[in-house]
CSV table of C-alpha atoms in Angstrom, one decimal:
chain,number,residue,atom,x,y,z
A,1,UNK,CA,26.0,71.3,161.9
A,2,UNK,CA,23.8,69.0,160.0
A,3,UNK,CA,22.4,71.7,157.7
A,4,UNK,CA,26.4,72.4,157.2
A,5,UNK,CA,26.9,69.0,155.8
A,6,UNK,CA,23.9,69.3,153.7
A,7,UNK,CA,25.1,72.4,152.3
A,8,UNK,CA,28.6,70.9,151.6
A,9,UNK,CA,27.0,68.0,149.8
A,10,UNK,CA,24.9,70.1,147.5
A,11,UNK,CA,27.9,72.1,147.0
A,12,UNK,CA,29.9,69.0,146.0
A,13,UNK,CA,27.3,67.8,143.6
A,14,UNK,CA,27.2,71.3,141.9
A,15,UNK,CA,30.9,71.5,141.5
A,16,UNK,CA,31.0,67.8,140.4
A,17,UNK,CA,28.4,68.3,138.0
A,18,UNK,CA,29.3,71.6,136.5
A,19,UNK,CA,32.8,70.8,135.8
A,20,UNK,CA,31.9,67.4,134.2
A,21,UNK,CA,29.4,69.1,132.2
A,22,UNK,CA,32.1,71.5,130.9
A,23,UNK,CA,34.3,68.7,130.3
A,24,UNK,CA,31.9,66.7,128.4
A,25,UNK,CA,31.1,70.0,126.3
A,26,UNK,CA,34.8,70.7,125.9
A,27,UNK,CA,35.1,67.3,124.4
A,28,UNK,CA,31.9,66.9,122.5
A,29,UNK,CA,33.1,65.8,119.1
A,30,UNK,CA,35.6,63.3,120.7
A,31,UNK,CA,32.8,62.0,122.7
A,32,UNK,CA,30.2,61.6,119.8
A,33,UNK,CA,32.8,59.9,117.7
A,34,UNK,CA,33.6,57.5,120.5
A,35,UNK,CA,29.9,56.9,121.0
A,36,UNK,CA,30.0,55.9,117.1
A,37,UNK,CA,33.0,54.2,117.5
A,38,UNK,CA,34.7,55.7,115.3
A,39,UNK,CA,37.6,57.5,117.2
A,40,UNK,CA,40.3,56.0,115.0
A,41,UNK,CA,38.7,57.4,112.1
A,42,UNK,CA,38.6,60.8,113.6
A,43,UNK,CA,42.2,61.1,113.3
A,44,UNK,CA,41.9,60.2,109.5
A,45,UNK,CA,39.3,62.9,109.2
A,46,UNK,CA,41.6,65.7,110.8
A,47,UNK,CA,44.0,66.0,108.2
A,48,UNK,CA,41.2,66.2,105.6
A,49,UNK,CA,40.5,69.7,106.7
A,50,UNK,CA,43.9,70.8,105.8
A,51,UNK,CA,44.7,68.9,102.5
A,52,UNK,CA,48.1,70.3,102.5
A,53,UNK,CA,49.4,68.2,105.0
A,54,UNK,CA,46.9,65.2,104.6
A,55,UNK,CA,49.3,62.0,105.5
A,56,UNK,CA,47.6,58.8,105.8
A,57,UNK,CA,47.3,57.9,109.6
A,58,UNK,CA,48.1,54.5,111.0
A,59,UNK,CA,45.0,52.3,111.4
A,60,UNK,CA,44.6,50.6,114.5
A,61,UNK,CA,44.0,46.6,114.3
A,62,UNK,CA,42.5,44.5,117.0
A,63,UNK,CA,44.1,41.0,118.2
A,64,UNK,CA,41.8,38.9,115.9
A,65,UNK,CA,42.9,40.9,112.9
A,66,UNK,CA,46.6,41.0,113.5
A,67,UNK,CA,46.3,36.6,114.3
A,68,UNK,CA,44.9,36.6,111.1
A,69,UNK,CA,47.1,38.8,109.1
A,70,UNK,CA,49.9,36.9,110.4
A,71,UNK,CA,48.5,33.3,110.3
A,72,UNK,CA,48.2,34.2,106.1
A,73,UNK,CA,51.6,35.6,106.3
A,74,UNK,CA,50.2,38.9,105.0
A,75,UNK,CA,51.7,41.3,107.2
A,76,UNK,CA,55.3,42.1,109.0
A,77,UNK,CA,55.2,42.3,112.6
A,78,UNK,CA,57.4,45.2,114.1
A,79,UNK,CA,58.3,45.6,117.6
A,80,UNK,CA,58.6,49.2,118.9
A,81,UNK,CA,59.8,48.3,122.3
A,82,UNK,CA,63.6,48.2,123.2
A,83,UNK,CA,66.2,45.3,122.3
A,84,UNK,CA,66.1,44.2,126.3
A,85,UNK,CA,62.2,44.0,126.4
A,86,UNK,CA,61.9,42.3,123.1
A,87,UNK,CA,64.7,39.6,124.1
A,88,UNK,CA,62.6,39.0,127.3
A,89,UNK,CA,59.7,38.3,125.3
A,90,UNK,CA,58.0,39.1,122.0
A,91,UNK,CA,55.3,37.9,119.6
A,92,UNK,CA,56.4,35.1,117.5
A,93,UNK,CA,57.8,36.1,114.1
A,94,UNK,CA,58.1,39.9,115.0
A,95,UNK,CA,61.2,41.9,113.7
A,96,UNK,CA,62.6,44.3,116.7
A,97,UNK,CA,62.6,47.8,115.3
A,98,UNK,CA,63.0,49.9,118.7
A,99,UNK,CA,61.5,53.7,118.2
A,100,UNK,CA,64.6,55.1,119.1
A,101,UNK,CA,66.5,53.3,116.2
A,102,UNK,CA,63.9,54.4,113.5
A,103,UNK,CA,63.8,57.7,114.7
A,104,UNK,CA,67.4,58.1,114.0
A,105,UNK,CA,67.1,57.4,110.5
A,106,UNK,CA,63.4,58.3,109.8
A,107,UNK,CA,64.0,58.5,105.9
A,108,UNK,CA,64.9,54.8,105.9
A,109,UNK,CA,63.8,53.3,109.3
A,110,UNK,CA,63.8,49.9,108.3
A,111,UNK,CA,67.3,48.0,107.7
A,112,UNK,CA,65.8,45.0,105.7
A,113,UNK,CA,64.4,45.5,102.2
A,114,UNK,CA,60.4,45.5,102.0
A,115,UNK,CA,58.0,46.8,99.1
A,116,UNK,CA,56.2,50.2,100.0
A,117,UNK,CA,53.0,48.3,99.9
A,118,UNK,CA,53.7,45.6,102.3
A,119,UNK,CA,51.3,45.4,105.2
A,120,UNK,CA,53.2,46.5,108.3
A,121,UNK,CA,52.0,46.1,111.8
A,122,UNK,CA,53.5,47.7,115.0
A,123,UNK,CA,53.0,47.0,118.6
A,124,UNK,CA,54.6,47.6,122.1
A,125,UNK,CA,53.5,47.1,125.5
A,126,UNK,CA,49.7,47.7,125.0
A,127,UNK,CA,47.4,50.6,125.3
A,128,UNK,CA,49.2,52.5,127.7
A,129,UNK,CA,52.1,52.6,125.2
A,130,UNK,CA,52.4,54.9,122.6
A,131,UNK,CA,55.6,54.1,120.8
A,132,UNK,CA,53.9,51.7,118.4
A,133,UNK,CA,52.0,54.7,117.3
A,134,UNK,CA,55.1,57.0,116.9
A,135,UNK,CA,56.8,54.2,115.2
A,136,UNK,CA,54.0,53.7,112.7
A,137,UNK,CA,53.9,57.4,112.1
A,138,UNK,CA,57.7,57.2,111.0
A,139,UNK,CA,57.0,54.3,109.0
A,140,UNK,CA,54.2,56.1,107.1
A,141,UNK,CA,56.2,59.2,106.6
A,142,UNK,CA,59.1,56.8,105.1
A,143,UNK,CA,56.5,55.8,102.3
A,144,UNK,CA,54.7,52.9,103.6
A,145,UNK,CA,51.2,52.6,102.5
A,146,UNK,CA,49.8,50.0,104.7
A,147,UNK,CA,50.7,50.4,107.9
A,148,UNK,CA,48.8,49.4,111.1
A,149,UNK,CA,49.2,49.7,115.0
A,150,UNK,CA,48.3,46.6,117.0
A,151,UNK,CA,47.1,48.7,120.0
A,152,UNK,CA,46.8,45.5,122.5
A,153,UNK,CA,50.4,45.0,122.0
A,154,UNK,CA,52.4,42.2,123.5
A,155,UNK,CA,50.2,41.9,126.6
A,156,UNK,CA,47.1,41.5,125.2
A,157,UNK,CA,48.6,38.8,122.8
A,158,UNK,CA,50.7,36.8,125.5
A,159,UNK,CA,47.5,36.9,128.0
A,160,UNK,CA,45.5,35.5,124.6
A,161,UNK,CA,47.8,32.4,124.9
A,162,UNK,CA,49.2,33.2,121.3
A,163,UNK,CA,52.7,32.2,120.4
A,164,UNK,CA,55.5,34.2,122.0
A,165,UNK,CA,59.2,33.9,121.6
A,166,UNK,CA,62.5,34.7,123.6
A,167,UNK,CA,65.7,36.2,122.8
A,168,UNK,CA,67.2,37.3,119.5
A,169,UNK,CA,66.4,40.5,117.5
J,1,UNK,CA,52.3,78.6,166.8
J,2,UNK,CA,49.1,78.6,165.7
J,3,UNK,CA,50.1,81.2,163.3
J,4,UNK,CA,52.7,78.7,162.0
J,5,UNK,CA,50.0,76.1,161.7
J,6,UNK,CA,48.1,78.3,159.4
J,7,UNK,CA,51.0,79.1,157.1
J,8,UNK,CA,51.8,75.3,157.0
J,9,UNK,CA,48.0,74.2,156.1
J,10,UNK,CA,47.9,77.0,153.4
J,11,UNK,CA,51.0,75.8,152.0
J,12,UNK,CA,49.5,72.2,151.7
J,13,UNK,CA,46.4,73.3,150.6
J,14,UNK,CA,48.1,75.2,147.7
J,15,UNK,CA,50.3,72.6,146.9
J,16,UNK,CA,47.7,69.8,146.7
J,17,UNK,CA,45.8,72.0,144.5
J,18,UNK,CA,48.4,72.8,142.1
J,19,UNK,CA,49.2,69.3,141.7
J,20,UNK,CA,45.7,68.7,140.7
J,21,UNK,CA,45.8,71.6,138.4
J,22,UNK,CA,48.8,70.5,136.9
J,23,UNK,CA,47.4,66.8,136.5
J,24,UNK,CA,44.2,68.1,134.8
J,25,UNK,CA,45.9,70.5,132.5
J,26,UNK,CA,48.1,67.5,130.9
J,27,UNK,CA,45.2,65.3,130.8
J,28,UNK,CA,43.1,68.2,128.9
J,29,UNK,CA,45.7,68.5,126.7
J,30,UNK,CA,45.7,65.1,125.3
J,31,UNK,CA,42.2,63.4,125.9
J,32,UNK,CA,42.5,60.4,123.6
J,33,UNK,CA,45.8,59.5,125.2
J,34,UNK,CA,44.2,59.6,128.6
J,35,UNK,CA,41.3,57.6,127.2
J,36,UNK,CA,43.9,54.9,126.5
J,37,UNK,CA,45.2,55.3,129.8
J,38,UNK,CA,41.8,54.7,131.5
J,39,UNK,CA,40.9,51.9,129.0
J,40,UNK,CA,44.3,50.1,130.0
J,41,UNK,CA,43.2,49.7,133.5
J,42,UNK,CA,40.2,47.4,132.0
J,43,UNK,CA,37.7,48.4,134.4
J,44,UNK,CA,35.5,50.8,132.1
J,45,UNK,CA,33.8,49.7,129.1
J,46,UNK,CA,35.0,51.7,125.8
J,47,UNK,CA,32.8,54.7,126.0
J,48,UNK,CA,33.2,54.6,129.8
J,49,UNK,CA,36.7,55.2,129.1
J,50,UNK,CA,35.9,58.1,127.0
J,51,UNK,CA,33.7,59.8,129.2
J,52,UNK,CA,35.7,59.6,132.1
J,53,UNK,CA,38.8,61.4,130.1
J,54,UNK,CA,36.6,64.1,128.9
J,55,UNK,CA,34.8,64.6,132.6
J,56,UNK,CA,37.5,63.5,134.9
J,57,UNK,CA,40.4,66.2,134.2
J,58,UNK,CA,38.0,69.3,134.5
J,59,UNK,CA,36.9,68.1,138.0
J,60,UNK,CA,40.3,67.7,138.9
J,61,UNK,CA,41.0,71.2,137.3
J,62,UNK,CA,37.9,72.8,139.3
J,63,UNK,CA,38.8,71.1,142.8
J,64,UNK,CA,42.5,72.5,142.4
J,65,UNK,CA,41.3,75.9,141.7
J,66,UNK,CA,39.1,75.8,144.7
J,67,UNK,CA,41.9,74.5,146.9
J,68,UNK,CA,44.6,77.3,145.4
J,69,UNK,CA,41.9,79.9,145.8
J,70,UNK,CA,41.1,78.9,149.3
J,71,UNK,CA,37.2,79.1,148.3
J,72,UNK,CA,34.6,76.3,149.1
J,73,UNK,CA,37.6,74.1,150.4
J,74,UNK,CA,36.0,71.8,152.4
J,75,UNK,CA,33.9,70.7,149.3
J,76,UNK,CA,36.9,70.7,147.1
J,77,UNK,CA,39.0,68.8,149.4
J,78,UNK,CA,36.4,66.1,150.1
J,79,UNK,CA,36.2,65.4,146.1
J,80,UNK,CA,39.7,65.4,145.7
J,81,UNK,CA,39.9,62.8,148.6
J,82,UNK,CA,37.0,60.7,147.0
J,83,UNK,CA,39.0,60.8,143.7
J,84,UNK,CA,42.0,59.8,145.5
J,85,UNK,CA,40.4,56.9,147.1
J,86,UNK,CA,38.8,55.9,143.5
J,87,UNK,CA,42.5,56.1,142.1
J,88,UNK,CA,43.8,54.2,144.7
J,89,UNK,CA,41.2,51.5,144.2
J,90,UNK,CA,41.8,51.4,140.6
J,91,UNK,CA,45.6,51.1,141.1
J,92,UNK,CA,45.3,48.4,143.9
J,93,UNK,CA,43.0,46.4,141.3
J,94,UNK,CA,45.4,46.9,138.6
J,95,UNK,CA,48.3,45.6,140.9
J,96,UNK,CA,46.1,42.7,142.0
J,97,UNK,CA,45.4,41.5,138.4
J,98,UNK,CA,49.0,41.9,137.5
J,99,UNK,CA,48.4,44.6,135.1
J,100,UNK,CA,51.7,46.0,133.5
J,101,UNK,CA,50.3,49.6,132.7
J,102,UNK,CA,51.2,53.4,133.3
J,103,UNK,CA,49.6,55.2,135.9
J,104,UNK,CA,48.2,57.8,133.6
J,105,UNK,CA,48.0,60.1,136.6
J,106,UNK,CA,49.9,63.1,134.9
J,107,UNK,CA,51.8,63.3,131.5
J,108,UNK,CA,50.0,60.9,129.1
J,109,UNK,CA,52.7,58.7,127.1
J,110,UNK,CA,55.6,60.0,128.9
J,111,UNK,CA,57.7,57.9,131.1
J,112,UNK,CA,56.1,55.0,132.9
J,113,UNK,CA,55.2,55.2,136.5
J,114,UNK,CA,54.4,52.0,137.9
J,115,UNK,CA,51.4,51.1,139.9
J,116,UNK,CA,53.2,50.8,143.2
J,117,UNK,CA,54.6,54.3,142.8
J,118,UNK,CA,51.6,55.7,141.7
J,119,UNK,CA,49.7,54.2,144.9
J,120,UNK,CA,52.4,55.5,147.3
J,121,UNK,CA,51.9,58.8,145.8
J,122,UNK,CA,48.3,59.0,146.0
J,123,UNK,CA,48.5,57.9,149.7
J,124,UNK,CA,50.6,61.0,150.1
J,125,UNK,CA,47.9,63.1,148.5
J,126,UNK,CA,45.3,61.4,150.4
J,127,UNK,CA,47.2,62.7,153.8
J,128,UNK,CA,47.5,66.0,152.4
J,129,UNK,CA,43.7,66.1,151.7
J,130,UNK,CA,43.1,64.9,155.6
J,131,UNK,CA,45.4,67.4,156.7
J,132,UNK,CA,43.7,70.2,154.6
J,133,UNK,CA,40.2,69.1,155.9
J,134,UNK,CA,41.4,69.1,159.4
J,135,UNK,CA,42.7,72.7,159.2
J,136,UNK,CA,39.4,73.7,157.4
J,137,UNK,CA,37.3,72.1,160.3
J,138,UNK,CA,39.7,74.1,163.0
J,139,UNK,CA,39.2,77.2,160.9
J,140,UNK,CA,35.1,76.5,160.7
J,141,UNK,CA,35.0,76.5,164.6
J,142,UNK,CA,36.4,80.0,164.7
J,143,UNK,CA,34.4,83.3,165.0
J,144,UNK,CA,33.3,83.2,161.1
J,145,UNK,CA,31.9,79.9,161.1
J,146,UNK,CA,29.8,78.9,157.9
J,147,UNK,CA,30.3,82.7,156.8
J,148,UNK,CA,30.8,83.2,153.3
J,149,UNK,CA,29.4,84.4,149.9
J,150,UNK,CA,26.4,82.5,148.5
J,151,UNK,CA,27.5,82.8,144.9
J,152,UNK,CA,27.5,79.1,143.4
J,153,UNK,CA,30.9,77.4,143.6
J,154,UNK,CA,32.4,77.4,140.1
């Protein structure tokens, strides 16, 4: 019986080691770029291989960068979440632009007039939420040149104790 | 009666394996999004999230295949059990810390599964794993205990 368990343990080690190695080999390019901390740059490099559809990718921004840009009034902040979530709480100064709404009118997603070279920052509910990236892509396609994604989103901002607001849209 | 039990345990084994294959394929399809889901738990450092996103789905895939094929079931089920315990611990820590995140268990960036719902689901998977292991132990005590080809399990 003891030998049996030893065999199972070896088998488990072998299965995990083999499958994990396959996974690491499969994702080796992603992992090397993550190791160098340039996964965001990878998305940019990809279209370069195929210049026909070379569209600028939205760039991710961190909490501090967003705070500085907002304090300097150098960027416009767009909340990609629903009107309800926005009303419950949003980053102070943000404009609500639900992804659905922008998707309905992708050639002209913004109702207000904004110069094409203005800096736009999108956000939603943090790292697990991809709406901000989708919204940013729509904005890029619509012709805005400087579109950024604040990946930490509302939860990170709120937890950092920075100004938030409720209601309105 | 024991025939029925055999069918039932085979059904549970294949269902559990299929769930893990399904989960693995969705994650393998979008490793960057899965890395984001892992990062959202704020447990692992930056590179750790990517390493997990690269390796974990393939471990899930391997174990799922073993269960569905009925080959080296005990090892596969034990790994799945340990993975489930890890998932449960991660989800529980997310709940305790009040993180409002998506489970990231299956489709990445789809509709959100709350940690509570995911926790309940993982407990069900854990129960299924337990059932599979019990059935396997029962079978192992049968006439052909320990028999099997000596090829590496992969």
